Amino acid sequence: MDKQPYIINTHSHVNMLKDNDIDLAISNARKAGIITIVPSTTVEDIFEVDKFIQKYDDIYGYVGVFPEEVKDFTDKTLSDMETLIKNNKKIIGIGEVGLDYYWDKSFKELQKEVFIKQIEFANQMNLPLNIHSREAHLDTLEILKKYNKNSTAILHCYSGSLEFAKECIKEGIYIALGGVVTFKNALKAKEVAANIPLEYLLLETDDPYLAPVPYRGKENQPLYVTYVAQAIADLRNTTVDEIAKSTTANAERIFNFNAK
Ligand code: NI
């Protein structure tokens, strides 16, 4: 990237917007100095994200297969991901990968197996991991401790307790927070936002889902990461510029935007 971004939105499915025009949403984010990283979810989506991010200078991507989609994961998926990474310097991480015991617990073992394979692949590629963990925090941490050697791990849309966040941070894991911190009743998320060390905080939207207040219930978009930053700044009695500066520095440390 050419100039210093204001905020790095570390998880946005801007390619999935329906109510908003995608090009307009991206240009609105660009005007606010926001760089966006788009994860892939399915085995087909890795190709879609690869193509999508090539259309925009300020959009980067992750390749990876989401826990709900691991039934389609094969060794070919790994070799496809490797080819995409080698040919597209804007693929800067592996994601979103992880464990989700909320929707379907019937294939937990397969989820774990594929999560481990994608961790080992990230290690081999020397790329960070963007991790989806829902009602699976203990298993996620246990697997990371055991199998992750050299990739920086990010818990996207972190939904656990402050105590568990601190345990993760001890292992060098980053905590990414999104629109939930703006929700009135999200006391746990607010407690995390107010108290974790700034050095381990990242910002995201997870759009089109989880739009922050005042857009709660509507379609989310990358620009709304500014509301997340503002809510965290308020909770920490600091300025939005301070939150932007710290989280951008964290993201730049993790992702080698210009290195490949
Ligand atoms: Ni997501």
PDB file of C-alpha atoms and ligand atoms in Angstrom:
ATOM      1  CA  MET A   1       0.000   0.000   0.000  1.00  0.00           C
ATOM      2  CA  ASP A   2       1.201   3.496  -0.781  1.00  0.00           C
ATOM      3  CA  LYS A   3       0.087   5.652   2.081  1.00  0.00           C
ATOM      4  CA  GLN A   4      -0.444   5.014   5.775  1.00  0.00           C
ATOM      5  CA  PRO A   5      -3.960   3.677   6.378  1.00  0.00           C
ATOM      6  CA  TYR A   6      -6.109   5.121   9.137  1.00  0.00           C
ATOM      7  CA  ILE A   7      -7.797   1.884  10.169  1.00  0.00           C
ATOM      8  CA  ILE A   8      -7.210  -1.694   9.071  1.00  0.00           C
ATOM      9  CA  ASN A   9     -10.463  -3.637   9.025  1.00  0.00           C
ATOM     10  CA  THR A  10      -9.143  -7.163   9.573  1.00  0.00           C
ATOM     11  CA  HIS A  11     -12.323  -9.102   8.683  1.00  0.00           C
ATOM     12  CA  SER A  12     -14.979  -7.977   6.215  1.00  0.00           C
ATOM     13  CA  HIS A  13     -17.039  -9.952   3.700  1.00  0.00           C
ATOM     14  CA  VAL A  14     -17.576  -6.834   1.607  1.00  0.00           C
ATOM     15  CA  ASN A  15     -17.834  -9.136  -1.418  1.00  0.00           C
ATOM     16  CA  MET A  16     -21.133 -10.444   0.064  1.00  0.00           C
ATOM     17  CA  LEU A  17     -22.982  -7.112   0.392  1.00  0.00           C
ATOM     18  CA  LYS A  18     -26.495  -7.189  -1.016  1.00  0.00           C
ATOM     19  CA  ASP A  19     -28.360  -4.069   0.154  1.00  0.00           C
ATOM     20  CA  ASN A  20     -25.396  -1.799  -0.527  1.00  0.00           C
ATOM     21  CA  ASP A  21     -23.443  -1.300  -3.732  1.00  0.00           C
ATOM     22  CA  ILE A  22     -20.083  -3.016  -3.265  1.00  0.00           C
ATOM     23  CA  ASP A  23     -18.017  -0.478  -5.237  1.00  0.00           C
ATOM     24  CA  LEU A  24     -19.634   2.382  -3.342  1.00  0.00           C
ATOM     25  CA  ALA A  25     -19.061   0.704   0.031  1.00  0.00           C
ATOM     26  CA  ILE A  26     -15.407   0.207  -0.865  1.00  0.00           C
ATOM     27  CA  SER A  27     -14.988   3.775  -2.049  1.00  0.00           C
ATOM     28  CA  ASN A  28     -16.628   5.094   1.150  1.00  0.00           C
ATOM     29  CA  ALA A  29     -14.171   3.075   3.217  1.00  0.00           C
ATOM     30  CA  ARG A  30     -11.277   4.233   1.031  1.00  0.00           C
ATOM     31  CA  LYS A  31     -12.179   7.898   1.570  1.00  0.00           C
ATOM     32  CA  ALA A  32     -11.952   7.298   5.317  1.00  0.00           C
ATOM     33  CA  GLY A  33      -8.488   5.720   4.914  1.00  0.00           C
ATOM     34  CA  ILE A  34      -9.665   2.197   5.686  1.00  0.00           C
ATOM     35  CA  ILE A  35      -7.857  -0.881   4.375  1.00  0.00           C
ATOM     36  CA  THR A  36     -10.015  -4.009   4.335  1.00  0.00           C
ATOM     37  CA  ILE A  37      -9.104  -7.697   4.494  1.00  0.00           C
ATOM     38  CA  VAL A  38     -11.634 -10.177   3.088  1.00  0.00           C
ATOM     39  CA  PRO A  39     -11.705 -13.805   4.284  1.00  0.00           C
ATOM     40  CA  SER A  40     -12.881 -16.726   2.230  1.00  0.00           C
ATOM     41  CA  THR A  41     -15.334 -19.287   3.558  1.00  0.00           C
ATOM     42  CA  THR A  42     -15.830 -22.216   1.163  1.00  0.00           C
ATOM     43  CA  VAL A  43     -13.560 -24.245  -1.116  1.00  0.00           C
ATOM     44  CA  GLU A  44     -14.953 -22.323  -4.119  1.00  0.00           C
ATOM     45  CA  ASP A  45     -14.778 -18.993  -2.347  1.00  0.00           C
ATOM     46  CA  ILE A  46     -10.968 -19.053  -2.203  1.00  0.00           C
ATOM     47  CA  PHE A  47     -10.980 -18.451  -5.970  1.00  0.00           C
ATOM     48  CA  GLU A  48     -13.676 -15.781  -5.707  1.00  0.00           C
ATOM     49  CA  VAL A  49     -11.775 -13.850  -3.032  1.00  0.00           C
ATOM     50  CA  ASP A  50      -8.563 -14.122  -5.044  1.00  0.00           C
ATOM     51  CA  LYS A  51     -10.318 -12.531  -8.045  1.00  0.00           C
ATOM     52  CA  PHE A  52     -12.260 -10.001  -5.997  1.00  0.00           C
ATOM     53  CA  ILE A  53      -9.265  -8.492  -4.207  1.00  0.00           C
ATOM     54  CA  GLN A  54      -7.380  -8.003  -7.466  1.00  0.00           C
ATOM     55  CA  LYS A  55      -9.991  -5.449  -8.504  1.00  0.00           C
ATOM     56  CA  TYR A  56      -9.233  -3.002  -5.676  1.00  0.00           C
ATOM     57  CA  ASP A  57      -5.888  -1.590  -4.512  1.00  0.00           C
ATOM     58  CA  ASP A  58      -6.916  -1.328  -0.876  1.00  0.00           C
ATOM     59  CA  ILE A  59      -8.563  -4.723  -0.428  1.00  0.00           C
ATOM     60  CA  TYR A  60      -6.505  -7.693   0.727  1.00  0.00           C
ATOM     61  CA  GLY A  61      -7.567 -11.275   1.335  1.00  0.00           C
ATOM     62  CA  TYR A  62      -7.317 -14.477   3.312  1.00  0.00           C
ATOM     63  CA  VAL A  63      -7.738 -17.957   1.882  1.00  0.00           C
ATOM     64  CA  GLY A  64      -9.171 -20.661   4.108  1.00  0.00           C
ATOM     65  CA  VAL A  65     -12.182 -22.867   4.672  1.00  0.00           C
ATOM     66  CA  PHE A  66     -14.742 -21.984   7.323  1.00  0.00           C
ATOM     67  CA  PRO A  67     -15.697 -24.624   9.957  1.00  0.00           C
ATOM     68  CA  GLU A  68     -19.212 -25.117   8.556  1.00  0.00           C
ATOM     69  CA  GLU A  69     -17.729 -25.935   5.148  1.00  0.00           C
ATOM     70  CA  VAL A  70     -14.989 -28.396   6.066  1.00  0.00           C
ATOM     71  CA  LYS A  71     -16.832 -31.404   4.580  1.00  0.00           C
ATOM     72  CA  ASP A  72     -15.688 -30.148   1.159  1.00  0.00           C
ATOM     73  CA  PHE A  73     -12.064 -29.699   2.215  1.00  0.00           C
ATOM     74  CA  THR A  74      -9.496 -31.960   0.484  1.00  0.00           C
ATOM     75  CA  ASP A  75      -5.740 -32.035  -0.100  1.00  0.00           C
ATOM     76  CA  LYS A  76      -6.446 -30.311  -3.404  1.00  0.00           C
ATOM     77  CA  THR A  77      -7.847 -27.366  -1.434  1.00  0.00           C
ATOM     78  CA  LEU A  78      -4.444 -26.926   0.186  1.00  0.00           C
ATOM     79  CA  SER A  79      -2.580 -27.080  -3.119  1.00  0.00           C
ATOM     80  CA  ASP A  80      -5.086 -24.634  -4.651  1.00  0.00           C
ATOM     81  CA  MET A  81      -4.535 -22.251  -1.749  1.00  0.00           C
ATOM     82  CA  GLU A  82      -0.776 -22.543  -2.141  1.00  0.00           C
ATOM     83  CA  THR A  83      -0.991 -21.667  -5.846  1.00  0.00           C
ATOM     84  CA  LEU A  84      -3.247 -18.680  -5.141  1.00  0.00           C
ATOM     85  CA  ILE A  85      -0.896 -17.382  -2.434  1.00  0.00           C
ATOM     86  CA  LYS A  86       2.130 -17.687  -4.706  1.00  0.00           C
ATOM     87  CA  ASN A  87       0.433 -15.798  -7.519  1.00  0.00           C
ATOM     88  CA  ASN A  88      -1.372 -13.084  -5.593  1.00  0.00           C
ATOM     89  CA  LYS A  89       0.699 -10.967  -3.236  1.00  0.00           C
ATOM     90  CA  LYS A  90      -2.459  -9.506  -1.715  1.00  0.00           C
ATOM     91  CA  ILE A  91      -3.398 -12.790  -0.066  1.00  0.00           C
ATOM     92  CA  ILE A  92      -1.864 -12.075   3.314  1.00  0.00           C
ATOM     93  CA  GLY A  93      -3.307 -14.698   5.654  1.00  0.00           C
ATOM     94  CA  ILE A  94      -5.216 -17.923   6.167  1.00  0.00           C
ATOM     95  CA  GLY A  95      -8.875 -17.509   7.114  1.00  0.00           C
ATOM     96  CA  GLU A  96     -11.431 -17.807   8.125  1.00  0.00           C
ATOM     97  CA  VAL A  97     -10.653 -21.132   9.755  1.00  0.00           C
ATOM     98  CA  GLY A  98     -11.515 -22.591  13.143  1.00  0.00           C
ATOM     99  CA  LEU A  99     -14.252 -24.302  15.099  1.00  0.00           C
ATOM    100  CA  ASP A 100     -17.972 -23.646  15.396  1.00  0.00           C
ATOM    101  CA  TYR A 101     -19.966 -25.764  17.820  1.00  0.00           C
ATOM    102  CA  TYR A 102     -22.969 -23.457  17.743  1.00  0.00           C
ATOM    103  CA  TRP A 103     -24.647 -24.510  14.502  1.00  0.00           C
ATOM    104  CA  ASP A 104     -23.748 -28.154  14.217  1.00  0.00           C
ATOM    105  CA  LYS A 105     -21.860 -30.298  16.670  1.00  0.00           C
ATOM    106  CA  SER A 106     -22.136 -33.450  14.565  1.00  0.00           C
ATOM    107  CA  PHE A 107     -18.819 -33.094  12.819  1.00  0.00           C
ATOM    108  CA  LYS A 108     -16.637 -31.667  15.561  1.00  0.00           C
ATOM    109  CA  GLU A 109     -13.815 -34.122  14.886  1.00  0.00           C
ATOM    110  CA  LEU A 110     -13.708 -33.229  11.197  1.00  0.00           C
ATOM    111  CA  GLN A 111     -13.678 -29.525  12.086  1.00  0.00           C
ATOM    112  CA  LYS A 112     -10.703 -30.092  14.378  1.00  0.00           C
ATOM    113  CA  GLU A 113      -8.851 -32.145  11.798  1.00  0.00           C
ATOM    114  CA  VAL A 114      -9.270 -29.511   9.074  1.00  0.00           C
ATOM    115  CA  PHE A 115      -8.448 -26.688  11.498  1.00  0.00           C
ATOM    116  CA  ILE A 116      -5.163 -28.423  12.349  1.00  0.00           C
ATOM    117  CA  LYS A 117      -4.367 -28.945   8.656  1.00  0.00           C
ATOM    118  CA  GLN A 118      -4.953 -25.256   7.948  1.00  0.00           C
ATOM    119  CA  ILE A 119      -2.821 -24.226  10.945  1.00  0.00           C
ATOM    120  CA  GLU A 120       0.034 -26.382   9.677  1.00  0.00           C
ATOM    121  CA  PHE A 121      -0.438 -24.920   6.208  1.00  0.00           C
ATOM    122  CA  ALA A 122      -0.319 -21.352   7.590  1.00  0.00           C
ATOM    123  CA  ASN A 123       2.901 -22.272   9.413  1.00  0.00           C
ATOM    124  CA  GLN A 124       4.388 -23.631   6.213  1.00  0.00           C
ATOM    125  CA  MET A 125       3.391 -20.479   4.287  1.00  0.00           C
ATOM    126  CA  ASN A 126       4.474 -18.297   7.201  1.00  0.00           C
ATOM    127  CA  LEU A 127       1.163 -16.419   7.187  1.00  0.00           C
ATOM    128  CA  PRO A 128      -1.127 -15.286  10.032  1.00  0.00           C
ATOM    129  CA  LEU A 129      -4.358 -17.096  10.891  1.00  0.00           C
ATOM    130  CA  ASN A 130      -7.768 -15.417  11.090  1.00  0.00           C
ATOM    131  CA  ILE A 131      -9.801 -17.656  13.351  1.00  0.00           C
ATOM    132  CA  HIS A 132     -13.527 -18.153  13.778  1.00  0.00           C
ATOM    133  CA  SER A 133     -14.301 -19.690  17.179  1.00  0.00           C
ATOM    134  CA  ARG A 134     -17.872 -19.999  18.336  1.00  0.00           C
ATOM    135  CA  GLU A 135     -18.735 -21.906  21.506  1.00  0.00           C
ATOM    136  CA  ALA A 136     -15.408 -23.646  21.005  1.00  0.00           C
ATOM    137  CA  HIS A 137     -12.951 -21.414  22.847  1.00  0.00           C
ATOM    138  CA  LEU A 138     -11.240 -24.086  24.941  1.00  0.00           C
ATOM    139  CA  ASP A 139     -10.666 -26.452  22.012  1.00  0.00           C
ATOM    140  CA  THR A 140      -9.463 -23.554  19.836  1.00  0.00           C
ATOM    141  CA  LEU A 141      -6.835 -22.519  22.363  1.00  0.00           C
ATOM    142  CA  GLU A 142      -5.765 -26.092  23.065  1.00  0.00           C
ATOM    143  CA  ILE A 143      -5.278 -26.814  19.348  1.00  0.00           C
ATOM    144  CA  LEU A 144      -3.395 -23.562  18.778  1.00  0.00           C
ATOM    145  CA  LYS A 145      -1.083 -24.277  21.703  1.00  0.00           C
ATOM    146  CA  LYS A 146      -0.371 -27.744  20.414  1.00  0.00           C
ATOM    147  CA  TYR A 147      -0.102 -27.217  16.653  1.00  0.00           C
ATOM    148  CA  ASN A 148       0.632 -23.578  15.881  1.00  0.00           C
ATOM    149  CA  LYS A 149       4.374 -23.034  15.626  1.00  0.00           C
ATOM    150  CA  ASN A 150       5.003 -19.741  13.895  1.00  0.00           C
ATOM    151  CA  SER A 151       1.797 -18.075  12.656  1.00  0.00           C
ATOM    152  CA  THR A 152       0.267 -15.105  14.428  1.00  0.00           C
ATOM    153  CA  ALA A 153      -3.246 -16.109  15.462  1.00  0.00           C
ATOM    154  CA  ILE A 154      -6.176 -13.669  15.523  1.00  0.00           C
ATOM    155  CA  LEU A 155      -9.465 -14.554  17.195  1.00  0.00           C
ATOM    156  CA  HIS A 156     -11.952 -12.819  14.937  1.00  0.00           C
ATOM    157  CA  CYS A 157     -15.183 -11.414  16.418  1.00  0.00           C
ATOM    158  CA  TYR A 158     -14.003 -12.513  19.834  1.00  0.00           C
ATOM    159  CA  SER A 159     -16.957 -13.511  22.010  1.00  0.00           C
ATOM    160  CA  GLY A 160     -15.325 -14.939  25.134  1.00  0.00           C
ATOM    161  CA  SER A 161     -14.649 -13.535  28.577  1.00  0.00           C
ATOM    162  CA  LEU A 162     -11.967 -11.050  29.576  1.00  0.00           C
ATOM    163  CA  GLU A 163     -10.277 -13.748  31.612  1.00  0.00           C
ATOM    164  CA  PHE A 164     -10.051 -16.084  28.622  1.00  0.00           C
ATOM    165  CA  ALA A 165      -8.867 -13.216  26.375  1.00  0.00           C
ATOM    166  CA  LYS A 166      -5.994 -12.662  28.778  1.00  0.00           C
ATOM    167  CA  GLU A 167      -5.128 -16.353  28.640  1.00  0.00           C
ATOM    168  CA  CYS A 168      -5.016 -16.153  24.840  1.00  0.00           C
ATOM    169  CA  ILE A 169      -2.915 -12.983  24.882  1.00  0.00           C
ATOM    170  CA  LYS A 170      -0.380 -14.800  27.065  1.00  0.00           C
ATOM    171  CA  GLU A 171       0.030 -17.158  24.116  1.00  0.00           C
ATOM    172  CA  GLY A 172       0.571 -14.198  21.756  1.00  0.00           C
ATOM    173  CA  ILE A 173      -2.931 -14.426  20.271  1.00  0.00           C
ATOM    174  CA  TYR A 174      -4.609 -11.206  19.080  1.00  0.00           C
ATOM    175  CA  ILE A 175      -8.216 -10.265  19.840  1.00  0.00           C
ATOM    176  CA  ALA A 176     -10.302  -8.720  17.044  1.00  0.00           C
ATOM    177  CA  LEU A 177     -13.480  -6.878  18.007  1.00  0.00           C
ATOM    178  CA  GLY A 178     -16.381  -5.741  15.853  1.00  0.00           C
ATOM    179  CA  GLY A 179     -19.852  -4.226  16.054  1.00  0.00           C
ATOM    180  CA  VAL A 180     -20.915  -6.238  19.102  1.00  0.00           C
ATOM    181  CA  VAL A 181     -18.980  -3.806  21.346  1.00  0.00           C
ATOM    182  CA  THR A 182     -21.530  -1.134  20.435  1.00  0.00           C
ATOM    183  CA  PHE A 183     -24.518  -3.249  21.543  1.00  0.00           C
ATOM    184  CA  LYS A 184     -26.071  -2.023  24.754  1.00  0.00           C
ATOM    185  CA  ASN A 185     -26.303  -5.421  26.430  1.00  0.00           C
ATOM    186  CA  ALA A 186     -22.957  -6.816  25.256  1.00  0.00           C
ATOM    187  CA  LEU A 187     -21.365  -6.409  28.670  1.00  0.00           C
ATOM    188  CA  LYS A 188     -18.786  -9.146  28.166  1.00  0.00           C
ATOM    189  CA  ALA A 189     -17.559  -7.686  24.871  1.00  0.00           C
ATOM    190  CA  LYS A 190     -17.419  -4.211  26.421  1.00  0.00           C
ATOM    191  CA  GLU A 191     -15.385  -5.527  29.339  1.00  0.00           C
ATOM    192  CA  VAL A 192     -12.919  -7.123  26.920  1.00  0.00           C
ATOM    193  CA  ALA A 193     -12.728  -3.940  24.819  1.00  0.00           C
ATOM    194  CA  ALA A 194     -12.092  -1.788  27.871  1.00  0.00           C
ATOM    195  CA  ASN A 195      -9.423  -3.935  29.470  1.00  0.00           C
ATOM    196  CA  ILE A 196      -7.263  -5.941  27.079  1.00  0.00           C
ATOM    197  CA  PRO A 197      -3.815  -4.532  26.310  1.00  0.00           C
ATOM    198  CA  LEU A 198      -4.003  -2.281  23.266  1.00  0.00           C
ATOM    199  CA  GLU A 199      -1.005  -4.111  21.771  1.00  0.00           C
ATOM    200  CA  TYR A 200      -3.232  -7.158  21.174  1.00  0.00           C
ATOM    201  CA  LEU A 201      -6.355  -5.424  19.861  1.00  0.00           C
ATOM    202  CA  LEU A 202      -7.535  -5.425  16.249  1.00  0.00           C
ATOM    203  CA  LEU A 203     -10.636  -3.947  14.603  1.00  0.00           C
ATOM    204  CA  GLU A 204     -13.091  -5.540  12.193  1.00  0.00           C
ATOM    205  CA  THR A 205     -16.683  -5.421  11.000  1.00  0.00           C
ATOM    206  CA  ASP A 206     -17.521  -8.969   9.804  1.00  0.00           C
ATOM    207  CA  ASP A 207     -19.876  -7.211   7.414  1.00  0.00           C
ATOM    208  CA  PRO A 208     -22.458  -7.793   6.034  1.00  0.00           C
ATOM    209  CA  TYR A 209     -23.293  -9.158   9.519  1.00  0.00           C
ATOM    210  CA  LEU A 210     -23.268  -7.548  12.973  1.00  0.00           C
ATOM    211  CA  ALA A 211     -23.654  -3.886  12.045  1.00  0.00           C
ATOM    212  CA  PRO A 212     -22.723  -1.585  14.919  1.00  0.00           C
ATOM    213  CA  VAL A 213     -25.109   0.877  16.529  1.00  0.00           C
ATOM    214  CA  PRO A 214     -26.587   3.110  15.009  1.00  0.00           C
ATOM    215  CA  TYR A 215     -26.972   0.662  12.093  1.00  0.00           C
ATOM    216  CA  ARG A 216     -27.721  -2.419  14.180  1.00  0.00           C
ATOM    217  CA  GLY A 217     -30.072  -4.747  12.275  1.00  0.00           C
ATOM    218  CA  LYS A 218     -29.162  -3.233   8.896  1.00  0.00           C
ATOM    219  CA  GLU A 219     -26.510  -4.479   6.494  1.00  0.00           C
ATOM    220  CA  ASN A 220     -23.019  -3.784   7.789  1.00  0.00           C
ATOM    221  CA  GLN A 221     -20.177  -2.438   5.610  1.00  0.00           C
ATOM    222  CA  PRO A 222     -16.402  -1.827   5.973  1.00  0.00           C
ATOM    223  CA  LEU A 223     -16.727   1.892   6.765  1.00  0.00           C
ATOM    224  CA  TYR A 224     -18.643   1.120   9.961  1.00  0.00           C
ATOM    225  CA  VAL A 225     -15.415  -0.064  11.566  1.00  0.00           C
ATOM    226  CA  THR A 226     -15.148   3.592  12.630  1.00  0.00           C
ATOM    227  CA  TYR A 227     -18.133   3.067  14.964  1.00  0.00           C
ATOM    228  CA  VAL A 228     -16.356   0.086  16.477  1.00  0.00           C
ATOM    229  CA  ALA A 229     -13.225   2.181  17.021  1.00  0.00           C
ATOM    230  CA  GLN A 230     -15.300   4.991  18.545  1.00  0.00           C
ATOM    231  CA  ALA A 231     -17.087   2.629  20.958  1.00  0.00           C
ATOM    232  CA  ILE A 232     -13.794   1.134  22.102  1.00  0.00           C
ATOM    233  CA  ALA A 233     -12.288   4.618  22.490  1.00  0.00           C
ATOM    234  CA  ASP A 234     -15.235   5.651  24.684  1.00  0.00           C
ATOM    235  CA  LEU A 235     -14.922   2.513  26.805  1.00  0.00           C
ATOM    236  CA  ARG A 236     -11.209   3.177  27.311  1.00  0.00           C
ATOM    237  CA  ASN A 237     -11.517   6.931  27.840  1.00  0.00           C
ATOM    238  CA  THR A 238      -9.306   7.683  24.910  1.00  0.00           C
ATOM    239  CA  THR A 239      -9.680   9.067  21.390  1.00  0.00           C
ATOM    240  CA  VAL A 240     -10.707   7.247  18.256  1.00  0.00           C
ATOM    241  CA  ASP A 241      -7.398   8.377  16.694  1.00  0.00           C
ATOM    242  CA  GLU A 242      -5.487   6.612  19.452  1.00  0.00           C
ATOM    243  CA  ILE A 243      -7.428   3.358  18.901  1.00  0.00           C
ATOM    244  CA  ALA A 244      -6.945   3.677  15.135  1.00  0.00           C
ATOM    245  CA  LYS A 245      -3.218   4.312  15.489  1.00  0.00           C
ATOM    246  CA  SER A 246      -2.563   1.394  17.842  1.00  0.00           C
ATOM    247  CA  THR A 247      -4.683  -1.161  16.006  1.00  0.00           C
ATOM    248  CA  THR A 248      -3.221  -0.135  12.642  1.00  0.00           C
ATOM    249  CA  ALA A 249       0.293  -0.545  14.035  1.00  0.00           C
ATOM    250  CA  ASN A 250      -0.693  -3.995  15.348  1.00  0.00           C
ATOM    251  CA  ALA A 251      -2.112  -5.046  11.993  1.00  0.00           C
ATOM    252  CA  GLU A 252       0.937  -3.772  10.132  1.00  0.00           C
ATOM    253  CA  ARG A 253       3.137  -5.814  12.435  1.00  0.00           C
ATOM    254  CA  ILE A 254       1.100  -8.949  11.722  1.00  0.00           C
ATOM    255  CA  PHE A 255       0.488  -8.568   7.980  1.00  0.00           C
ATOM    256  CA  ASN A 256       3.384  -7.860   5.706  1.00  0.00           C
ATOM    257  CA  PHE A 257       1.300  -5.767   3.328  1.00  0.00           C
ATOM    258  CA  ASN A 258       4.173  -4.944   1.021  1.00  0.00           C
ATOM    259  CA  ALA A 259       6.584  -7.781   1.629  1.00  0.00           C
ATOM    260  CA  LYS A 260       5.626 -10.474  -0.830  1.00  0.00           C
TER     261      LYS A 260
HETATM  262 NI    NI B   1     -16.649 -13.808   8.852  1.00  0.00          NI
END
